[in-house]
Short mmCIF file of C-alpha atoms and ligand atoms in Angstrom, two decimals:
data_model
loop_
_atom_site.label_atom_id
_atom_site.label_comp_id
_atom_site.label_asym_id
_atom_site.label_seq_id
_atom_site.Cartn_x
_atom_site.Cartn_y
_atom_site.Cartn_z
CA MET D 1 -8.53 -4.23 -11.65
CA ILE D 2 -6.61 -5.42 -14.70
CA GLY D 3 -5.94 -9.17 -14.85
CA LEU D 4 -8.61 -11.46 -13.40
CA GLY D 5 -6.88 -14.83 -13.15
CA ALA D 6 -6.32 -16.73 -9.93
CA PHE D 7 -4.53 -13.93 -8.12
CA GLY D 8 -6.55 -11.12 -9.68
CA ARG D 9 -9.58 -12.74 -8.14
CA ALA D 10 -7.79 -12.76 -4.78
CA HIS D 11 -7.12 -9.00 -5.16
CA LEU D 12 -10.75 -8.42 -6.03
CA GLN D 13 -11.95 -10.30 -2.95
CA ALA D 14 -9.52 -8.35 -0.78
CA TYR D 15 -10.82 -5.03 -2.19
CA VAL D 16 -14.37 -6.15 -1.38
CA ARG D 17 -13.33 -7.05 2.19
CA ALA D 18 -11.64 -3.65 2.50
CA GLY D 19 -14.84 -1.87 1.42
CA ALA D 20 -13.36 -0.37 -1.76
CA ARG D 21 -15.58 0.54 -4.69
CA ILE D 22 -14.42 -1.34 -7.77
CA ALA D 23 -15.24 0.85 -10.76
CA ALA D 24 -14.17 -1.48 -13.56
CA VAL D 25 -12.39 -4.71 -14.36
CA ALA D 26 -10.43 -5.82 -17.43
CA ASP D 27 -8.91 -9.00 -18.73
CA ARG D 28 -7.74 -9.83 -22.23
CA ASP D 29 -10.25 -12.68 -21.91
CA GLY D 30 -13.26 -10.41 -22.34
CA GLY D 31 -15.70 -13.16 -21.33
CA LEU D 32 -13.89 -13.61 -18.03
CA ALA D 33 -13.98 -9.85 -17.48
CA ARG D 34 -17.74 -9.74 -18.14
CA ARG D 35 -18.50 -12.72 -15.90
CA THR D 36 -16.30 -11.36 -13.10
CA ALA D 37 -17.99 -7.94 -13.31
CA GLU D 38 -21.40 -9.60 -13.03
CA GLU D 39 -20.33 -11.78 -10.12
CA PHE D 40 -18.87 -8.89 -8.11
CA GLY D 41 -21.41 -6.24 -9.16
CA VAL D 42 -18.77 -4.15 -10.94
CA PRO D 43 -20.38 -1.60 -13.31
CA ALA D 44 -17.94 -1.88 -16.27
CA SER D 45 -15.77 -4.54 -17.89
CA PHE D 46 -13.21 -4.41 -20.67
CA ALA D 47 -11.19 -6.83 -22.78
CA ASN D 48 -8.29 -4.37 -22.86
CA GLY D 49 -6.68 -2.73 -19.84
CA VAL D 50 -5.81 0.48 -21.71
CA ASP D 51 -9.45 0.87 -22.77
CA LEU D 52 -10.40 0.69 -19.09
CA LEU D 53 -7.84 3.36 -18.22
CA ASP D 54 -9.17 5.63 -21.00
CA ALA D 55 -12.81 5.15 -20.10
CA VAL D 56 -12.95 5.15 -16.30
CA PRO D 57 -11.44 7.85 -14.04
CA VAL D 58 -10.25 5.49 -11.29
CA ASP D 59 -8.07 6.54 -8.33
CA GLY D 60 -5.87 3.50 -8.60
CA VAL D 61 -5.45 0.25 -10.44
CA SER D 62 -4.27 -3.22 -9.50
CA VAL D 63 -2.26 -4.80 -12.32
CA VAL D 64 -2.43 -8.57 -11.81
CA THR D 65 -1.81 -9.73 -15.36
CA SER D 66 0.97 -12.06 -16.51
CA ALA D 67 4.42 -10.57 -15.95
CA ALA D 68 5.06 -9.73 -19.63
CA SER D 69 2.45 -6.94 -19.55
CA HIS D 70 3.29 -5.41 -16.15
CA VAL D 71 5.56 -2.61 -17.34
CA GLU D 72 3.39 -1.61 -20.29
CA LEU D 73 0.20 -1.44 -18.23
CA ALA D 74 1.94 0.37 -15.37
CA ARG D 75 3.29 2.89 -17.87
CA GLU D 76 -0.13 3.48 -19.43
CA ALA D 77 -1.80 3.85 -16.03
CA THR D 78 0.80 6.20 -14.55
CA LEU D 79 0.86 8.33 -17.73
CA ARG D 80 -2.83 8.93 -17.03
CA GLY D 81 -2.01 9.99 -13.46
CA ARG D 82 -3.14 6.78 -11.78
CA LYS D 83 -1.40 5.04 -8.89
CA VAL D 84 -0.70 1.36 -9.50
CA LEU D 85 -0.47 -1.69 -7.27
CA LEU D 86 1.82 -3.70 -9.54
CA GLU D 87 2.16 -7.43 -8.97
CA LYS D 88 5.55 -9.05 -8.72
CA PRO D 89 7.73 -9.45 -10.63
CA ILE D 90 7.23 -5.79 -11.55
CA ALA D 91 9.06 -6.51 -14.83
CA THR D 92 10.39 -9.53 -16.68
CA THR D 93 13.91 -8.03 -16.77
CA ALA D 94 15.57 -4.99 -15.22
CA ALA D 95 16.27 -3.65 -18.74
CA GLU D 96 12.52 -3.44 -19.35
CA LEU D 97 12.21 -0.96 -16.48
CA ALA D 98 13.88 1.71 -18.65
CA LEU D 99 10.44 2.14 -20.25
CA LEU D 100 9.17 3.69 -17.01
CA PRO D 101 10.02 7.37 -16.51
CA ALA D 102 10.80 8.68 -12.99
CA ALA D 103 7.31 10.15 -12.58
CA ALA D 104 5.83 6.72 -13.29
CA ARG D 105 8.06 5.01 -10.73
CA SER D 106 6.82 7.20 -7.90
CA ARG D 107 3.26 6.11 -8.67
CA ILE D 108 3.92 2.38 -8.37
CA LEU D 109 3.48 0.25 -5.24
CA PRO D 110 5.17 -3.10 -5.92
CA GLY D 111 2.99 -6.01 -4.80
CA HIS D 112 5.59 -7.71 -2.60
CA VAL D 113 2.93 -9.25 -0.44
CA LEU D 114 5.18 -10.83 2.21
CA ARG D 115 6.34 -7.37 3.30
CA PHE D 116 2.80 -6.82 4.53
CA GLU D 117 2.43 -10.20 6.23
CA PRO D 118 2.39 -9.88 10.05
CA LEU D 119 4.80 -12.75 10.84
CA HIS D 120 7.35 -11.50 8.33
CA GLN D 121 7.01 -8.02 9.82
CA ARG D 122 7.48 -9.48 13.31
CA LEU D 123 10.59 -11.35 12.11
CA ARG D 124 12.10 -8.13 10.82
CA ALA D 125 11.19 -6.28 14.01
CA GLU D 126 12.93 -8.96 16.09
CA ILE D 127 16.03 -8.72 13.91
CA THR D 128 16.22 -4.93 13.95
CA SER D 129 15.73 -4.90 17.72
CA GLY D 130 18.87 -7.03 18.01
CA ARG D 131 17.12 -10.15 19.33
CA ILE D 132 19.43 -12.53 17.42
CA GLY D 133 22.42 -10.21 17.25
CA PRO D 134 24.13 -9.12 14.03
CA VAL D 135 22.80 -11.08 11.04
CA LEU D 136 25.33 -13.51 9.54
CA GLY D 137 23.14 -14.85 6.74
CA VAL D 138 19.70 -15.95 5.58
CA ALA D 139 18.53 -19.21 3.99
CA ALA D 140 15.19 -19.32 2.19
CA GLY D 141 13.38 -22.28 0.65
CA ARG D 142 10.17 -22.02 -1.35
CA SER D 143 8.61 -25.13 -2.91
CA ARG D 144 5.72 -24.99 -5.33
CA THR D 145 3.74 -27.53 -7.33
CA ARG D 146 4.74 -28.85 -10.77
CA ASP D 147 1.76 -27.15 -12.43
CA HIS D 148 3.68 -23.86 -12.05
CA GLN D 149 5.86 -25.12 -14.95
CA ARG D 150 2.76 -24.93 -17.18
CA LEU D 151 0.84 -22.05 -15.53
CA TYR D 152 3.79 -19.66 -15.56
CA ALA D 153 5.70 -21.08 -18.54
CA ASP D 154 6.72 -17.58 -19.66
CA VAL D 155 8.39 -16.60 -16.35
CA HIS D 156 11.58 -18.06 -14.91
CA PRO D 157 11.09 -19.48 -11.36
CA ALA D 158 13.78 -17.10 -10.07
CA ARG D 159 11.61 -14.20 -11.22
CA MET D 160 8.23 -15.68 -10.37
CA THR D 161 8.82 -17.32 -6.96
CA GLY D 162 12.45 -16.65 -6.05
CA ILE D 163 11.75 -12.91 -6.21
CA HIS D 164 9.96 -13.12 -2.85
CA ASP D 165 13.08 -14.44 -1.12
CA ILE D 166 15.44 -12.11 -2.97
CA ASP D 167 13.41 -9.18 -1.70
CA LEU D 168 13.07 -10.62 1.82
CA ILE D 169 16.85 -11.13 2.06
CA ALA D 170 17.61 -7.54 1.04
CA TRP D 171 14.93 -6.30 3.48
CA LEU D 172 15.94 -8.51 6.43
CA THR D 173 19.66 -7.88 6.06
CA GLY D 174 19.16 -4.19 5.26
CA SER D 175 21.64 -4.47 2.44
CA PRO D 176 21.43 -4.76 -1.37
CA ILE D 177 22.77 -7.88 -3.09
CA ARG D 178 25.88 -7.34 -5.15
CA ARG D 179 26.81 -10.73 -6.64
CA VAL D 180 25.22 -14.14 -7.18
CA VAL D 181 26.27 -17.68 -7.98
CA ALA D 182 23.43 -19.92 -9.13
CA SER D 183 22.49 -23.30 -10.51
CA VAL D 184 19.29 -23.85 -12.46
CA GLU D 185 18.08 -27.37 -13.20
CA GLY D 186 15.21 -28.91 -15.15
CA ASP D 187 13.63 -28.46 -18.55
CA PRO D 188 11.74 -26.25 -18.17
CA ALA D 189 13.70 -24.66 -15.34
CA SER D 190 12.16 -25.94 -12.13
CA LEU D 191 14.91 -25.93 -9.49
CA VAL D 192 16.87 -22.79 -8.73
CA GLN D 193 19.54 -22.64 -6.05
CA ALA D 194 21.54 -19.50 -5.57
CA HIS D 195 24.02 -17.94 -3.21
CA LEU D 196 23.59 -14.19 -2.77
CA PHE D 197 26.40 -11.92 -1.57
CA SER D 198 25.18 -8.70 0.06
CA ALA D 199 27.00 -5.38 -0.02
CA SER D 200 27.31 -5.62 3.77
CA GLY D 201 29.33 -8.83 3.46
CA VAL D 202 26.51 -11.18 4.47
CA GLY D 203 26.02 -14.37 2.42
CA SER D 204 22.53 -15.84 1.90
CA SER D 205 20.95 -18.63 -0.09
CA ILE D 206 17.67 -19.26 -1.84
CA ARG D 207 16.13 -22.47 -3.13
CA THR D 208 13.05 -22.31 -5.31
CA SER D 209 11.46 -25.41 -6.79
CA TRP D 210 8.42 -26.13 -8.93
CA LEU D 211 8.57 -29.87 -8.40
CA LEU D 212 6.00 -30.79 -5.75
CA PRO D 213 3.05 -32.99 -6.76
CA ASP D 214 0.15 -30.87 -8.01
CA ASP D 215 -1.96 -31.58 -4.94
CA ALA D 216 0.78 -30.63 -2.45
CA ALA D 217 0.57 -27.57 -0.21
CA VAL D 218 3.22 -24.85 -0.08
CA GLU D 219 6.37 -25.51 1.93
CA ASP D 220 8.22 -22.31 2.72
CA GLU D 221 11.02 -21.84 5.20
CA LEU D 222 13.10 -18.87 6.10
CA GLU D 223 15.99 -19.01 8.56
CA VAL D 224 17.88 -15.96 9.69
CA TYR D 225 21.20 -16.72 11.35
CA GLY D 226 22.35 -14.19 13.93
CA GLN D 227 25.52 -14.01 15.98
CA GLU D 228 23.40 -14.71 19.07
CA GLY D 229 20.58 -16.88 17.75
CA VAL D 230 18.49 -18.13 14.87
CA ALA D 231 15.00 -17.03 13.83
CA ARG D 232 12.94 -19.45 11.76
CA LEU D 233 9.69 -18.86 9.88
CA ARG D 234 7.87 -21.92 8.55
CA VAL D 235 4.78 -21.71 6.33
CA ASN D 236 2.89 -24.84 5.28
CA SER D 237 -0.64 -26.25 5.10
CA THR D 238 -1.01 -26.08 8.87
CA GLY D 239 -0.25 -22.37 9.03
CA ALA D 240 2.76 -20.22 9.79
CA VAL D 241 5.02 -20.30 12.82
CA LEU D 242 7.84 -17.95 13.76
CA TYR D 243 10.37 -19.46 16.15
CA GLY D 244 13.12 -17.84 18.11
CA GLN D 245 15.37 -19.87 20.38
CA SER D 246 12.67 -22.20 21.68
CA ARG D 247 10.74 -24.66 19.55
CA GLU D 248 8.14 -25.06 22.32
CA ARG D 249 7.39 -21.37 22.66
CA PRO D 250 7.22 -19.74 19.20
CA TRP D 251 7.32 -15.96 18.96
CA ALA D 252 4.16 -15.94 16.85
CA SER D 253 1.91 -18.14 14.76
CA ALA D 254 -0.97 -17.77 12.29
CA PRO D 255 -3.57 -20.11 10.76
CA PRO D 256 -3.31 -21.12 7.08
CA ALA D 257 -4.16 -18.38 4.58
CA ASP D 258 -4.37 -18.35 0.80
CA ALA D 259 -2.58 -15.07 0.43
CA PRO D 260 -0.82 -13.99 3.61
CA GLY D 261 -0.58 -10.27 3.77
CA LEU D 262 -2.82 -9.54 0.79
CA ASP D 263 -5.54 -7.88 2.86
CA ALA D 264 -2.94 -5.68 4.55
CA GLU D 265 -1.35 -4.85 1.19
CA ILE D 266 -4.70 -3.81 -0.32
CA VAL D 267 -5.59 -1.67 2.72
CA HIS D 268 -2.14 -0.04 2.49
CA PHE D 269 -2.68 0.68 -1.22
CA LEU D 270 -6.08 2.24 -0.52
CA ARG D 271 -4.51 4.44 2.17
CA TRP D 272 -1.73 5.43 -0.23
CA LEU D 273 -4.40 6.47 -2.76
CA ARG D 274 -5.63 8.92 -0.10
CA ASP D 275 -2.01 10.04 0.55
CA ASP D 276 -2.27 8.77 4.14
CA VAL D 277 0.94 6.73 4.04
CA GLU D 278 4.30 6.41 2.33
CA PRO D 279 4.60 3.25 0.20
CA LEU D 280 5.87 0.35 2.30
CA VAL D 281 7.78 -1.12 -0.65
CA SER D 282 9.64 1.21 -2.97
CA PHE D 283 10.00 0.91 -6.71
CA ALA D 284 13.79 0.89 -6.28
CA GLU D 285 13.62 -2.14 -3.96
CA ALA D 286 11.44 -4.09 -6.40
CA ALA D 287 13.68 -3.07 -9.31
CA HIS D 288 16.69 -4.33 -7.36
CA ALA D 289 14.95 -7.69 -6.82
CA VAL D 290 14.35 -8.00 -10.58
CA ALA D 291 18.03 -7.22 -11.25
CA VAL D 292 19.10 -9.91 -8.77
CA ALA D 293 16.76 -12.40 -10.47
CA ASP D 294 18.35 -11.45 -13.82
CA ALA D 295 21.78 -12.21 -12.34
CA ILE D 296 20.57 -15.58 -11.01
CA VAL D 297 19.19 -16.52 -14.44
CA ALA D 298 22.47 -15.45 -16.09
CA SER D 299 24.64 -17.29 -13.56
CA GLY D 300 22.55 -20.45 -13.96
CA ALA D 301 22.82 -20.24 -17.76
CA ALA D 302 26.60 -19.80 -17.45
CA GLY D 303 27.03 -22.92 -15.30
CA GLY D 304 27.40 -21.10 -11.98
CA THR D 305 29.70 -18.28 -13.03
CA PRO D 306 29.54 -15.45 -10.45
CA ILE D 307 27.50 -12.57 -11.88
CA ASP D 308 27.45 -9.01 -10.54
CA VAL D 309 24.01 -7.50 -10.00
CA LEU D 310 23.35 -4.50 -12.24
CA GLU D 311 22.36 -1.29 -10.53
CA VAL D 312 19.01 -0.12 -11.85
CA PRO D 313 19.15 3.66 -12.48
CA SER D 314 16.54 5.41 -10.30
N1 NAD W 1 2.35 -12.17 -4.57
C1 NAD W 1 1.96 -13.42 -4.71
O1 NAD W 1 2.06 -14.20 -3.77
C2 NAD W 1 1.39 -13.86 -6.03
C3 NAD W 1 0.72 -15.08 -6.11
C4 NAD W 1 0.20 -15.44 -7.35
C5 NAD W 1 0.37 -14.61 -8.44
N2 NAD W 1 1.04 -13.44 -8.31
C6 NAD W 1 1.26 -12.57 -9.48
O2 NAD W 1 0.00 -12.17 -10.02
C7 NAD W 1 0.07 -12.13 -11.44
C8 NAD W 1 -1.03 -12.98 -12.03
O3 NAD W 1 -0.87 -14.30 -11.58
P1 NAD W 1 -2.08 -15.35 -11.70
O4 NAD W 1 -1.67 -16.53 -10.91
O5 NAD W 1 -3.37 -14.69 -11.41
O6 NAD W 1 -1.99 -15.69 -13.26
P2 NAD W 1 -3.16 -16.15 -14.21
O7 NAD W 1 -2.50 -16.65 -15.44
O8 NAD W 1 -4.11 -17.03 -13.47
O9 NAD W 1 -3.96 -14.81 -14.55
C9 NAD W 1 -3.45 -13.80 -15.36
C10 NAD W 1 -4.65 -13.10 -16.01
O10 NAD W 1 -4.17 -11.93 -16.66
C11 NAD W 1 -4.79 -11.85 -17.94
N3 NAD W 1 -3.91 -11.07 -18.81
C12 NAD W 1 -2.66 -11.41 -19.22
N4 NAD W 1 -2.12 -10.41 -19.95
C13 NAD W 1 -3.06 -9.42 -20.00
C14 NAD W 1 -3.09 -8.12 -20.59
N5 NAD W 1 -2.05 -7.64 -21.29
N6 NAD W 1 -4.20 -7.38 -20.42
C15 NAD W 1 -5.27 -7.86 -19.72
N7 NAD W 1 -5.29 -9.08 -19.14
C16 NAD W 1 -4.19 -9.85 -19.27
C17 NAD W 1 -4.98 -13.29 -18.37
O11 NAD W 1 -6.01 -13.43 -19.36
C18 NAD W 1 -5.34 -13.97 -17.05
O12 NAD W 1 -6.73 -13.97 -16.82
C19 NAD W 1 1.48 -12.59 -11.82
O13 NAD W 1 2.27 -11.48 -12.06
C20 NAD W 1 1.97 -13.31 -10.59
O14 NAD W 1 3.38 -13.20 -10.42
C21 NAD W 1 1.53 -13.05 -7.12
#
């Protein structure tokens, strides 16, 4: 484990629940690394992730540091033959991904946690089975607390939070996004609204805000509009509910969870380490999401000018 902040701790707890043996932890805050190792009974701790990679022959590594170090740490780990569960956004910009050679890319599982979350998987299954007919568009809203402005000051909300919905839209529509028009408001940026045009001709929208009071719970909504119906997924403090045509009889529901899908993601990563499965999220998909986020940031900075999404070379 490299990166032991709020979400690194969640990874660690998920590894424990999955029965994995955690060989070593690292955080640039060496004291935090030491304390975390003691708390979880991990035999080694480091103040530098590369030192961990040099010293301990691990099978795989979770990189849960701040976004600015994702590419560098993934590169160092894959150069040493390790497989990496790399948190989103996998890079701060698509250009940064050029630092990762092809061999490195095939050793990275992007941590797009919602792809592993059962209700999101059910939503996609309903769509692909034709339950709502051909998809006409998707609208996604994701509201987070104001403290995100301080906690993630180095990452644009489109890249930090919007990336989930960018990826979900490409996954649910089965089509890459070619062009975006966006507005970004606030100083620092704290409200992002964007229209995304898919290669298939579908139009979708995302709204990401970091403006809720600090004690508020998440408020996420995802609506998929089909020719023959609408599917809606709501996630808030009371849990998650997936609705089809009837509000009284939802398709599925789940109790509140801190990190929906994280346990499934960690189990999938552990299976991938044993070569039991193909990665559920590809590097190319995560790279595409970063490129779309780049286009949103650029369109917002240019006052809503349409921006084409760059293709990331594979
Ligand atoms: N998928 C999700 O739903 C989800 C949710 C929260 C966070 N995340 C992702 O997880 C990552 C971490 O988020 P967080 O909320 O835990 O942030 P955080 O700031 O709480 O923790 C980051 C930790 O990484 C350490 N760190 C930073 N750079 C480092 C480096 N180069 N080497 C070693 N340690 C380093 C910091 O000291 C800190 O302890 C981010 O990329 C974020 O996008 C994903």
